[in-house]
Short mmCIF file of C-alpha atoms and ligand atoms in Angstrom, two decimals:
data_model
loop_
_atom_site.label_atom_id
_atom_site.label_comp_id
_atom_site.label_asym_id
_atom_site.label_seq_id
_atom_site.Cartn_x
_atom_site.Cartn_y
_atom_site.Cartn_z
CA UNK G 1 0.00 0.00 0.00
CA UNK G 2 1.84 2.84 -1.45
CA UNK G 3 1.27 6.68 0.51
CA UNK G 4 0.09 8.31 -1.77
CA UNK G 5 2.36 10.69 -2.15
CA UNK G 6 4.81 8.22 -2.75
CA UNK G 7 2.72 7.76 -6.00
CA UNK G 8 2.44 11.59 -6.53
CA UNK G 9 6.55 11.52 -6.80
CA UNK G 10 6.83 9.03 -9.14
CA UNK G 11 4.23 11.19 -11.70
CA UNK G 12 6.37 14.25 -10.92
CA UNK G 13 10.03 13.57 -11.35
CA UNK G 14 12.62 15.84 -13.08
CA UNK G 15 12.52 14.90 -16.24
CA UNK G 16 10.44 18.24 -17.20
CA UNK G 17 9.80 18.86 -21.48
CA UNK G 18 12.77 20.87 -22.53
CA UNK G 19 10.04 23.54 -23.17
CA UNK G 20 8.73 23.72 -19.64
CA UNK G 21 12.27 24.06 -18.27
CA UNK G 22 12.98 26.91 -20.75
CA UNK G 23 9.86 28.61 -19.61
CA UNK G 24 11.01 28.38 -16.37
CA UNK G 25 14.40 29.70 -16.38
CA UNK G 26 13.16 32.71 -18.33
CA UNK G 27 10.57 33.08 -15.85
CA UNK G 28 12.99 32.75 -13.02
CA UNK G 29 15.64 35.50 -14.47
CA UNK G 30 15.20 38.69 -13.12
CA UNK G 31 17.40 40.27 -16.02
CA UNK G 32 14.97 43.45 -16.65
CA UNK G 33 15.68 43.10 -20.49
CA UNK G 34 15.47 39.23 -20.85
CA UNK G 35 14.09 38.30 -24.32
CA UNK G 36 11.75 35.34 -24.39
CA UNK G 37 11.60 34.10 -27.51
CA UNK G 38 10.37 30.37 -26.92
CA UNK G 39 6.67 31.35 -26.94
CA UNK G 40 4.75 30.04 -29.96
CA UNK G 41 2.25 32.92 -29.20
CA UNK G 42 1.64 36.51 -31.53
CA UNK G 43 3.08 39.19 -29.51
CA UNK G 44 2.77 42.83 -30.83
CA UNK G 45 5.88 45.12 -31.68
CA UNK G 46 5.39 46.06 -27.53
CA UNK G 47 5.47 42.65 -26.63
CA UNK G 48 2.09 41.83 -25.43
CA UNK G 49 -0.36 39.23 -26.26
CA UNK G 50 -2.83 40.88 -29.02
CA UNK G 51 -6.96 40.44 -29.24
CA UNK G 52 -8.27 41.27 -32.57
CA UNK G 53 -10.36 44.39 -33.19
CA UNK G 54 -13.00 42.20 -34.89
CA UNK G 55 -13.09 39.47 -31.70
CA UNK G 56 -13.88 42.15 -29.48
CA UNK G 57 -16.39 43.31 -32.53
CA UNK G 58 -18.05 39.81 -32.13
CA UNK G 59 -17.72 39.25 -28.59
CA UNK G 60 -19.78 42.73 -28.44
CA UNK G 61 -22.31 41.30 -30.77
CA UNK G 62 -22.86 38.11 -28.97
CA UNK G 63 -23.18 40.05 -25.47
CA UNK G 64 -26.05 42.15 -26.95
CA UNK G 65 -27.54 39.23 -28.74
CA UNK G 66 -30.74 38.00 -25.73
CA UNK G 67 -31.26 34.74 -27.52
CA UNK G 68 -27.74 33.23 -26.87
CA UNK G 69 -27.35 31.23 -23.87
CA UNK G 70 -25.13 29.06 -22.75
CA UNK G 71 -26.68 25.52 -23.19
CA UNK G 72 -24.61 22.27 -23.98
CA UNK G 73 -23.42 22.21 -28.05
CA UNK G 74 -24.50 18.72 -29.98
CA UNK G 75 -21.50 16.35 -29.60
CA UNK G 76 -19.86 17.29 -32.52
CA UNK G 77 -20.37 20.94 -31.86
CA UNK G 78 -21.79 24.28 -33.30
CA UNK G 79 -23.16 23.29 -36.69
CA UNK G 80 -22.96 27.11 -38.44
CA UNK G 81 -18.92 26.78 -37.37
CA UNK G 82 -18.39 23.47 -38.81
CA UNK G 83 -19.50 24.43 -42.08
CA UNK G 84 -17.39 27.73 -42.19
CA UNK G 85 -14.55 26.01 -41.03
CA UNK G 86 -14.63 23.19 -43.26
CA UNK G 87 -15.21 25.76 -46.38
CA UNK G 88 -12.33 27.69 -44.88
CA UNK G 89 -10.00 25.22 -45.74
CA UNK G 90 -11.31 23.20 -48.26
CA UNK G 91 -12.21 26.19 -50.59
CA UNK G 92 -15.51 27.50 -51.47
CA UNK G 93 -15.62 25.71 -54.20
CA UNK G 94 -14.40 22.50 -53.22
CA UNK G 95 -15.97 19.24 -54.85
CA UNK G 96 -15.05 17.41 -52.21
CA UNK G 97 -18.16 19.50 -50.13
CA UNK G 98 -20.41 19.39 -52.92
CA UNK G 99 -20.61 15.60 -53.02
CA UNK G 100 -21.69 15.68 -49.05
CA UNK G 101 -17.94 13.51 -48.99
CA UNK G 102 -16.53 15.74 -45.77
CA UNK G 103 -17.26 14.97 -41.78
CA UNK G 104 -16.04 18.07 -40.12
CA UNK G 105 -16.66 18.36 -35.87
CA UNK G 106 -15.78 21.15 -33.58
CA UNK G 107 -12.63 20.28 -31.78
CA UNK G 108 -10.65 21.86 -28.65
CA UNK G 109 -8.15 23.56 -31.15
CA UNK G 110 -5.75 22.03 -32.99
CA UNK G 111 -4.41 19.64 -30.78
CA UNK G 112 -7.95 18.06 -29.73
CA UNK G 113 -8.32 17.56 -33.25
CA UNK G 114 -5.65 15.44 -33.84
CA UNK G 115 -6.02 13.54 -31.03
CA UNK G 116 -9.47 12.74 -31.43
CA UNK G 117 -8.06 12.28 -35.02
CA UNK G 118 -5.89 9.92 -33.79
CA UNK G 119 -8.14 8.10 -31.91
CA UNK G 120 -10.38 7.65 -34.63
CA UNK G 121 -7.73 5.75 -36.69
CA UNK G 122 -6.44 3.50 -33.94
CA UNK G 123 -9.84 2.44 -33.74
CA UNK G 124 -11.04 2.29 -36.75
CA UNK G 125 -7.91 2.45 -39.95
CA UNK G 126 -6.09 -0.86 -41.06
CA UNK G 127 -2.72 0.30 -40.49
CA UNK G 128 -1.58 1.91 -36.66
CA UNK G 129 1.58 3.33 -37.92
CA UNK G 130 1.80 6.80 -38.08
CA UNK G 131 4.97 8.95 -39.75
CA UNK G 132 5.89 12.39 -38.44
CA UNK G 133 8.51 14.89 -39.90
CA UNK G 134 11.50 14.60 -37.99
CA UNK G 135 11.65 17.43 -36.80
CA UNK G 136 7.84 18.28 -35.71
CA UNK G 137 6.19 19.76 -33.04
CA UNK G 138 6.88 18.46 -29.77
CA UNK G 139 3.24 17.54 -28.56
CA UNK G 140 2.84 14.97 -31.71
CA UNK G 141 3.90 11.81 -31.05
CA UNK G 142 2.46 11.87 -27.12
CA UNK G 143 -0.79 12.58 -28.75
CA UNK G 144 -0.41 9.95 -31.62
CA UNK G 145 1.34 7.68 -28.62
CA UNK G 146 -1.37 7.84 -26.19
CA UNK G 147 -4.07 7.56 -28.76
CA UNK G 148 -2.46 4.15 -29.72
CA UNK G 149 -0.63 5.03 -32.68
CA UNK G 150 2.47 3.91 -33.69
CA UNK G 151 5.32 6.86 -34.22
CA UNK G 152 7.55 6.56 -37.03
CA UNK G 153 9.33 9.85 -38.50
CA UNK G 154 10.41 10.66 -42.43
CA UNK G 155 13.30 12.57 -43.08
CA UNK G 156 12.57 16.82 -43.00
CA UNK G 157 15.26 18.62 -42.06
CA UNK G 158 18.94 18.97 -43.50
CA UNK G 159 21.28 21.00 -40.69
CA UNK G 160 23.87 21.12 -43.90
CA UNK G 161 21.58 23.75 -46.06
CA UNK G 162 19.29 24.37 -43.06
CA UNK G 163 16.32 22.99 -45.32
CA UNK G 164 14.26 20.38 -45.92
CA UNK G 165 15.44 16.82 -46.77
CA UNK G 166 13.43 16.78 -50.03
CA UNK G 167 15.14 13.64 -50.95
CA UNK G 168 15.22 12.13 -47.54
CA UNK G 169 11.24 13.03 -47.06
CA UNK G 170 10.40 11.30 -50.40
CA UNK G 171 12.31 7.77 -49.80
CA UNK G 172 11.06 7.34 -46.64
CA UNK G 173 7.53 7.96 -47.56
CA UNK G 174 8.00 5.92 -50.16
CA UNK G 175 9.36 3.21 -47.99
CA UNK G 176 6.28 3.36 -45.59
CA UNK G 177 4.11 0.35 -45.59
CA UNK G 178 1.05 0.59 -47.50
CA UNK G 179 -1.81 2.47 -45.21
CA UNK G 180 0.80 4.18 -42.87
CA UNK G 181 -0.98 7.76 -41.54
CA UNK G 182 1.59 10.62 -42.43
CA UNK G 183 1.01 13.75 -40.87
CA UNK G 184 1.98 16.75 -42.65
CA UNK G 185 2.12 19.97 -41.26
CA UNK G 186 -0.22 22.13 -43.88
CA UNK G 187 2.05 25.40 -43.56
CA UNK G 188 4.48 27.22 -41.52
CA UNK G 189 5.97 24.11 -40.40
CA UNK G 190 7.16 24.03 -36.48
CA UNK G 191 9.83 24.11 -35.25
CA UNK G 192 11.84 24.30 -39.03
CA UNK G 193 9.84 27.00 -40.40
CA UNK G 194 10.49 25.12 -43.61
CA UNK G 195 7.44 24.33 -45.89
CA UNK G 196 7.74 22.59 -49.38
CA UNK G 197 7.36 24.27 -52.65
CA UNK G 198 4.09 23.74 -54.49
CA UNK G 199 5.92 21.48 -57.15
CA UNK G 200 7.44 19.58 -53.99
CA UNK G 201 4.19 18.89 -52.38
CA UNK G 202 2.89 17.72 -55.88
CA UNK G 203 5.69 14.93 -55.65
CA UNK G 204 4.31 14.29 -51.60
CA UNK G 205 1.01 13.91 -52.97
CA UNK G 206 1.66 11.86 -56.15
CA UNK G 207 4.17 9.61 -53.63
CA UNK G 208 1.10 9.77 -50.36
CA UNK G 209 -1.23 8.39 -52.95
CA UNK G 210 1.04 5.96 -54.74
CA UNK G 211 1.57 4.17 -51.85
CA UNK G 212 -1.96 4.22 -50.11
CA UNK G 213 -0.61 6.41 -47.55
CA UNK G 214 -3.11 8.69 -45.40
CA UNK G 215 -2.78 12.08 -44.79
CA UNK G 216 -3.58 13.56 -41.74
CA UNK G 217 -2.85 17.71 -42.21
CA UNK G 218 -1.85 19.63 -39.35
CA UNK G 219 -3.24 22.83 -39.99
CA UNK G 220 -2.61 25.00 -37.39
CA UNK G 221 -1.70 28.47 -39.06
CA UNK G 222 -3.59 29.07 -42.07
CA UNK G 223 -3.10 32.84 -43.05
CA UNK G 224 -0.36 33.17 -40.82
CA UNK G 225 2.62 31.60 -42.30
CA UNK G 226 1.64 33.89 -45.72
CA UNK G 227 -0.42 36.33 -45.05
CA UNK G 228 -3.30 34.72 -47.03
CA UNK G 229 -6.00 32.16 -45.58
CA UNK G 230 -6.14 30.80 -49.63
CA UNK G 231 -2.41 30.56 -50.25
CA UNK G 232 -1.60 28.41 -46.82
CA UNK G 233 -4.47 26.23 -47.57
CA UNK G 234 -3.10 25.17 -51.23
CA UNK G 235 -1.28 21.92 -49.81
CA UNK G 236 -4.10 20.92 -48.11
CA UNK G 237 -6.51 21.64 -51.24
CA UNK G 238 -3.84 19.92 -53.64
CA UNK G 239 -4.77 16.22 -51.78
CA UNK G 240 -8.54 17.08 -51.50
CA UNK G 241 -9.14 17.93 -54.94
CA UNK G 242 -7.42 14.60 -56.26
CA UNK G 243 -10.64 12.51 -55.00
CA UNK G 244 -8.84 10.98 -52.24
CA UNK G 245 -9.09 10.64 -48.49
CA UNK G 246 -7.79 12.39 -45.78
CA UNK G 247 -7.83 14.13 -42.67
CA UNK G 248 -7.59 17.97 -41.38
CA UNK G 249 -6.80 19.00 -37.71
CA UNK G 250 -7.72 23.11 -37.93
CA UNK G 251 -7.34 25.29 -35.49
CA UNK G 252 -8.18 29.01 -34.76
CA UNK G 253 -5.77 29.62 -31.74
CA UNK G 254 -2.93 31.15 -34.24
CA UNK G 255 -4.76 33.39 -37.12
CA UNK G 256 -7.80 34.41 -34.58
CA UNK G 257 -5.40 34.56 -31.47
CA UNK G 258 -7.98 32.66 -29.91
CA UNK G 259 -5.17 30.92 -28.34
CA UNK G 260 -7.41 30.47 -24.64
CA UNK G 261 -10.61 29.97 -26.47
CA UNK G 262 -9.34 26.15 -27.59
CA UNK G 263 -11.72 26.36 -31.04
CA UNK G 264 -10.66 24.28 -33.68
CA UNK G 265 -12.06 21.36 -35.93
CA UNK G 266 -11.30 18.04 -37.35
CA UNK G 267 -12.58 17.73 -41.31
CA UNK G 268 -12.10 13.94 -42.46
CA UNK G 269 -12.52 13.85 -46.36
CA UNK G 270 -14.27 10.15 -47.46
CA UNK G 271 -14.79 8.97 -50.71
CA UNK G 272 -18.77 8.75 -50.35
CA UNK G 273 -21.40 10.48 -48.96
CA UNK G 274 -21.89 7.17 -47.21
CA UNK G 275 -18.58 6.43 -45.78
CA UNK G 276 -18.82 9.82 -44.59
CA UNK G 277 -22.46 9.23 -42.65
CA UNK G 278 -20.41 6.45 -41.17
CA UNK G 279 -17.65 8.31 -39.90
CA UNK G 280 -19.12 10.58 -38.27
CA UNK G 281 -21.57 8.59 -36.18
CA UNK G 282 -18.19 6.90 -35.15
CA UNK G 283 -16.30 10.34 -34.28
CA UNK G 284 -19.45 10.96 -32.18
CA UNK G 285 -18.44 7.89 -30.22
CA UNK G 286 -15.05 9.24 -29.46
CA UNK G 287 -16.08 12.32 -28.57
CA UNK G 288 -18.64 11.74 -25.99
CA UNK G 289 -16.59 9.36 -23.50
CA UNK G 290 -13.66 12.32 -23.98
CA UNK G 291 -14.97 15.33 -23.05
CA UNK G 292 -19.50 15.06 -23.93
CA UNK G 293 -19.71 18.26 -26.10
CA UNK G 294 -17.26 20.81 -27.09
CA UNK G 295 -17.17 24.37 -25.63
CA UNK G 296 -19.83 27.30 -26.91
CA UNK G 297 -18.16 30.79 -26.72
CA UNK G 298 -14.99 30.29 -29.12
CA UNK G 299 -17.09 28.38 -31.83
CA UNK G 300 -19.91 31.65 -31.65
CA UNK G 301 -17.07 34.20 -32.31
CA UNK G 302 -15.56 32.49 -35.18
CA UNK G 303 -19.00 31.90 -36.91
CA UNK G 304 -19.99 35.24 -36.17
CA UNK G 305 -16.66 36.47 -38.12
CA UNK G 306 -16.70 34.21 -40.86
CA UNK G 307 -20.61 34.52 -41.34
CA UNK G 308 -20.44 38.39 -41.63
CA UNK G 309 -18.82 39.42 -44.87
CA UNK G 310 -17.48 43.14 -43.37
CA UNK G 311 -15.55 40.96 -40.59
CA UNK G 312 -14.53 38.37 -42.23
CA UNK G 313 -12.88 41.17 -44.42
CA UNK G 314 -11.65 43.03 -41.41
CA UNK G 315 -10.61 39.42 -39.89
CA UNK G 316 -8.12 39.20 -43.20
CA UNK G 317 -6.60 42.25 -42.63
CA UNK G 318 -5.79 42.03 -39.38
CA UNK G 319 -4.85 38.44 -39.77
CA UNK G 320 -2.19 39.88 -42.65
CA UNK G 321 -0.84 42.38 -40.38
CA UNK G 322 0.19 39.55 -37.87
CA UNK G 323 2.06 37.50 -40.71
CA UNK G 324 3.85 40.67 -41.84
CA UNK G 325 5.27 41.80 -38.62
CA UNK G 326 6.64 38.58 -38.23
CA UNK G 327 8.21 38.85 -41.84
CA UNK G 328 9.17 41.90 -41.04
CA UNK G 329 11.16 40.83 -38.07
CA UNK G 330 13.06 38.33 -40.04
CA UNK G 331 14.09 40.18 -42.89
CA UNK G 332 15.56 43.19 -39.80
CA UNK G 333 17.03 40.34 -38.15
CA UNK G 334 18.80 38.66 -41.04
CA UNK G 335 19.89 42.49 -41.87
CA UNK G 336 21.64 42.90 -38.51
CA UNK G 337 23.17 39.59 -38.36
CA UNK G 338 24.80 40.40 -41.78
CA UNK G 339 25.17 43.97 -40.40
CA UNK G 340 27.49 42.30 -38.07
CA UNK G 341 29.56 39.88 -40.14
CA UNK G 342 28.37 37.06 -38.61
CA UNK G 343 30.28 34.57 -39.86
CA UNK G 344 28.26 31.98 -42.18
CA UNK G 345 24.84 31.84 -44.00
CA UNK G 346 21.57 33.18 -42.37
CA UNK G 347 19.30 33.72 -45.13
CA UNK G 348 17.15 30.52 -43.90
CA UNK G 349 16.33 33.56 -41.85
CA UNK G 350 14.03 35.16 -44.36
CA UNK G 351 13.83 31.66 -46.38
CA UNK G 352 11.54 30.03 -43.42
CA UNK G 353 8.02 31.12 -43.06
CA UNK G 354 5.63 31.56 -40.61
CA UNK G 355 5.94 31.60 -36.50
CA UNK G 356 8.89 30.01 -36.25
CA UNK G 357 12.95 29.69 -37.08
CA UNK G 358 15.27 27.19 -36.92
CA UNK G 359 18.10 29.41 -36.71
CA UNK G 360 20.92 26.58 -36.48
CA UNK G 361 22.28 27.27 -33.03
CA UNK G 362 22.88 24.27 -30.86
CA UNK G 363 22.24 23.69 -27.65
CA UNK G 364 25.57 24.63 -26.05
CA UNK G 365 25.01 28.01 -27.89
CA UNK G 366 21.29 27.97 -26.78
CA UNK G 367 22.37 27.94 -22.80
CA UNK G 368 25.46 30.39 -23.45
CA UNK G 369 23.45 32.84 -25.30
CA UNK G 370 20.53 32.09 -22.14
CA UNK G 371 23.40 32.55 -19.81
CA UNK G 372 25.42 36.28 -21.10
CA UNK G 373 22.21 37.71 -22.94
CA UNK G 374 19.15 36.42 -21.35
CA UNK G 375 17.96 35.29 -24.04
CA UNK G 376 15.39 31.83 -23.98
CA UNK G 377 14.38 29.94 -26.98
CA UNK G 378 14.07 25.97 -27.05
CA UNK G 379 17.54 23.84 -27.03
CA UNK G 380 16.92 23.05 -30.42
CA UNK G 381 17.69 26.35 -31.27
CA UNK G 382 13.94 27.49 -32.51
CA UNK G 383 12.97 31.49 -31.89
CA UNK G 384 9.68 32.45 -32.13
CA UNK G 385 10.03 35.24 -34.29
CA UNK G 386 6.75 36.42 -33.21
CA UNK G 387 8.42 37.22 -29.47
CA UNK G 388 10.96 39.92 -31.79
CA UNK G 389 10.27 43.75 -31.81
CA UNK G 390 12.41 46.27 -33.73
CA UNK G 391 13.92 47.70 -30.08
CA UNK G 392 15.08 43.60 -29.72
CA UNK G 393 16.27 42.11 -33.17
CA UNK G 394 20.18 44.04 -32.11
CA UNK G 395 20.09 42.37 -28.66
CA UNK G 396 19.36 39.34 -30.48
CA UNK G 397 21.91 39.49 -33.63
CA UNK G 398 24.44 40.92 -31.06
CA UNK G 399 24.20 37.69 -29.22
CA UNK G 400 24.30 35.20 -32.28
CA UNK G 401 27.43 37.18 -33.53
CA UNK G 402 28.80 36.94 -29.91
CA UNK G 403 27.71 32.96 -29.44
CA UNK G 404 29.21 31.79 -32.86
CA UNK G 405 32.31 33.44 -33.08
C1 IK2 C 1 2.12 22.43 -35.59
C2 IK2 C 1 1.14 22.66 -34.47
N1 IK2 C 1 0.03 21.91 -34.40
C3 IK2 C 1 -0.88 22.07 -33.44
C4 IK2 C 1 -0.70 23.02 -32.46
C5 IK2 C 1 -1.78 23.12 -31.38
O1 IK2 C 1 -2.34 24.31 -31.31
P1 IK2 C 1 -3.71 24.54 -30.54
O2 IK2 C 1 -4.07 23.28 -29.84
O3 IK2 C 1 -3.44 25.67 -29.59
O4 IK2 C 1 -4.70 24.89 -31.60
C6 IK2 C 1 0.43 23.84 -32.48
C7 IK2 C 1 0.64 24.88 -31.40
N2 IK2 C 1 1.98 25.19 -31.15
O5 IK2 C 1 2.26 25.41 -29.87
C8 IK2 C 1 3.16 26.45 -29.67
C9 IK2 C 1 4.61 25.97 -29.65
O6 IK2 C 1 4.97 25.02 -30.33
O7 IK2 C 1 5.40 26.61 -28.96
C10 IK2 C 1 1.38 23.66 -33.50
O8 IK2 C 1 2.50 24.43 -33.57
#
């Protein structure tokens, strides 16, 4: 008979995510100028979290509104949202939705989505094996684990050119066994900012559907790796509109910095109307043992945006303004760095897209640079360029010069 705390001690040993224990030292430093740039959260040029004009337009809206109340959503959520968000990413005109072929239910963000996703298909899919890029985002294989997936990982990125592993990506997908789930990340990949071209993702798709693989898109920052909600959904509309299956985790956390609200959706493309009726009388049965019915106030904003053409308009240029600071902040940093001489190459700097850079530092550098300059990103040397302002980018490129020569 174990105390219980005894039990408690085991659960909570050192071994703390790399992430949490970066969060922690920055939190701990009481440097008055320490940078924290291991967020993945939009911070404005002063640092601070941002709420969009047009949320607090729609939260306004939904306060005034008498008839809303606060009642329990159907299992697979607010009906108006699903449809939006399944036309968001799939394209107005997408056949796929015209042929009744798409399940799409409200999920808690992106990561809810996969992982009732992934619960789905170790129920339910032939084949338990699931491929990840190597690197990907930290949270993926515990939530492809835990579902009862098996975690495999495909080539991604070369630390020679600081790129992707074109070559590397394609052989292993092409030596995954027939059925294998491979998730790819739909834009602005994290942590390697890298995303294919769109002749390279024709070769992923041509290779995904020559073997019978299954795609399972993360999408979790449509708009915001490009600036456009059309242009970051063209990977994911490249597989749909070839008649085949696959699956869509979507979230709203990123490009509606809804981040708290945890709105997002899983869309599962079929290839009949039938299958589809099928598959979503069986996501209903993962979702109701998990957590009954999904949450109300997140799903009402984002239908009240996308429903109402002035917002939705007002939504995109907000949503732009986002992805160009962060461009912005690249192209100043690579600017200083070569400002500085810094020995070496850094234009993966303005090559890599979206939230995130794999800048090329390694660990050693990581701490030292943690250590002189107070400055925190992950050990794997990923900055959220999002945590940059115009004041920081010199403290930054003055500590980069400083760590590598
Ligand atoms: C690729 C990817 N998928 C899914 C998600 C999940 O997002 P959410 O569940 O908030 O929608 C995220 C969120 N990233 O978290 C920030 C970080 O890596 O520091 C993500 O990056």
């Amino acid at each position: 008979d174990l105390h219980p705390s005894y039990l408690l001690c085991c659960f909570f040993g050192p071994i703390l995510p790399f992430y949490e224990r970066v969060i922690f030292a920055c939190r701990d430093d009481p440097c008055p100028v320490k940078l924290n740039l291991s967020v993945g959260a939009y911070r404005t040029e002063e640092g601070k979290p941002l709420v969009l004009e047009v949320v607090r337009r729609a939260e306004q809206q939904l306060a005034n509104d008498r008839s809303c109340d606060k009642g329990y959503l159907p299992i697979d959520g607010l009906a108006d949202f699903n449809k939006l968000g399944a036309k968001l990413i799939l394209g107005d005109d997408s056949h796929a939705l015209e042929e009744n072929r798409v399940v799409t239910i409200q999920c808690l963000s992106g990561t809810g989505s996969l992982r009732v996703g992934a619960e789905f298909l170790a129920k339910h899919h032939q084949q338990s094996v699931i491929y990840v890029p190597n690197p990907t985002w930290g949270n993926h294989p515990s939530i492809f684990t835990l579902a009862g997936l098996s975690v495999q990982y495909f080539r991604y990125y070369d630390p020679q050119t600081r790129g992707l592993d074109f070559e590397g990506m394609l052989e292993d997908l092409g030596a995954a066994p027939s059925g294998a789930i491979v998730v790819l990340q739909a834009c602005a990949h994290n942590p390697t900012g890298i995303d294919p071209t769109l002749e390279q993702w024709e070769q992923i798709r041509q290779i995904v559907r020559s073997k019978g693989l299954l795609p399972f898109f993360d999408n979790a920052y449509q708009g915001f790796a490009s600036g456009s909600l059309d242009s970051d959904a063209q990977s994911v509309r490249m597989f749909v509109a070839d008649g085949g299956e696959c699956l869509i985790a979507q979230s709203f956390a990123k490009n509606m910095g809804l981040y708290g609200e945890r709105i997002g959706a899983l869309t599962i493309v079929c290839t009949s109307e039938d299958v589809a009726r099928k598959v979503h009388g069986q996501l209903l049965l993962v979702v109701r043992p998990m957590y009954l019915t999904p949450p109300i106030h997140g799903a009402s904003i984002v239908t009240t945006i996308l429903k109402n053409s002035d917002m939705y308009k007002d939504w995109t240029i907000e949503l732009k303004g986002m992805a160009d600071r962060i461009i912005s902040m690249r192209q100043q940093l690579y600017e200083a760095i070569q400002a500085r001489g810094t020995p070496g190459d850094w234009s993966h700097i303005i090559k890599q897209i979206g939230m995130f850079s794999f800048t090329g530092l390694n660990e050693k550098q990581v701490r030292w640079m943690a250590k002189e300059y107070h400055i925190y990103m992950t050990y794997d040397g990923r900055i959220s360029m999002a945590g940059l302002s115009s004041k920081t980018v010199p403290q930054l490129a003055d500590a980069i010069h400083a760590a590598i020569t």
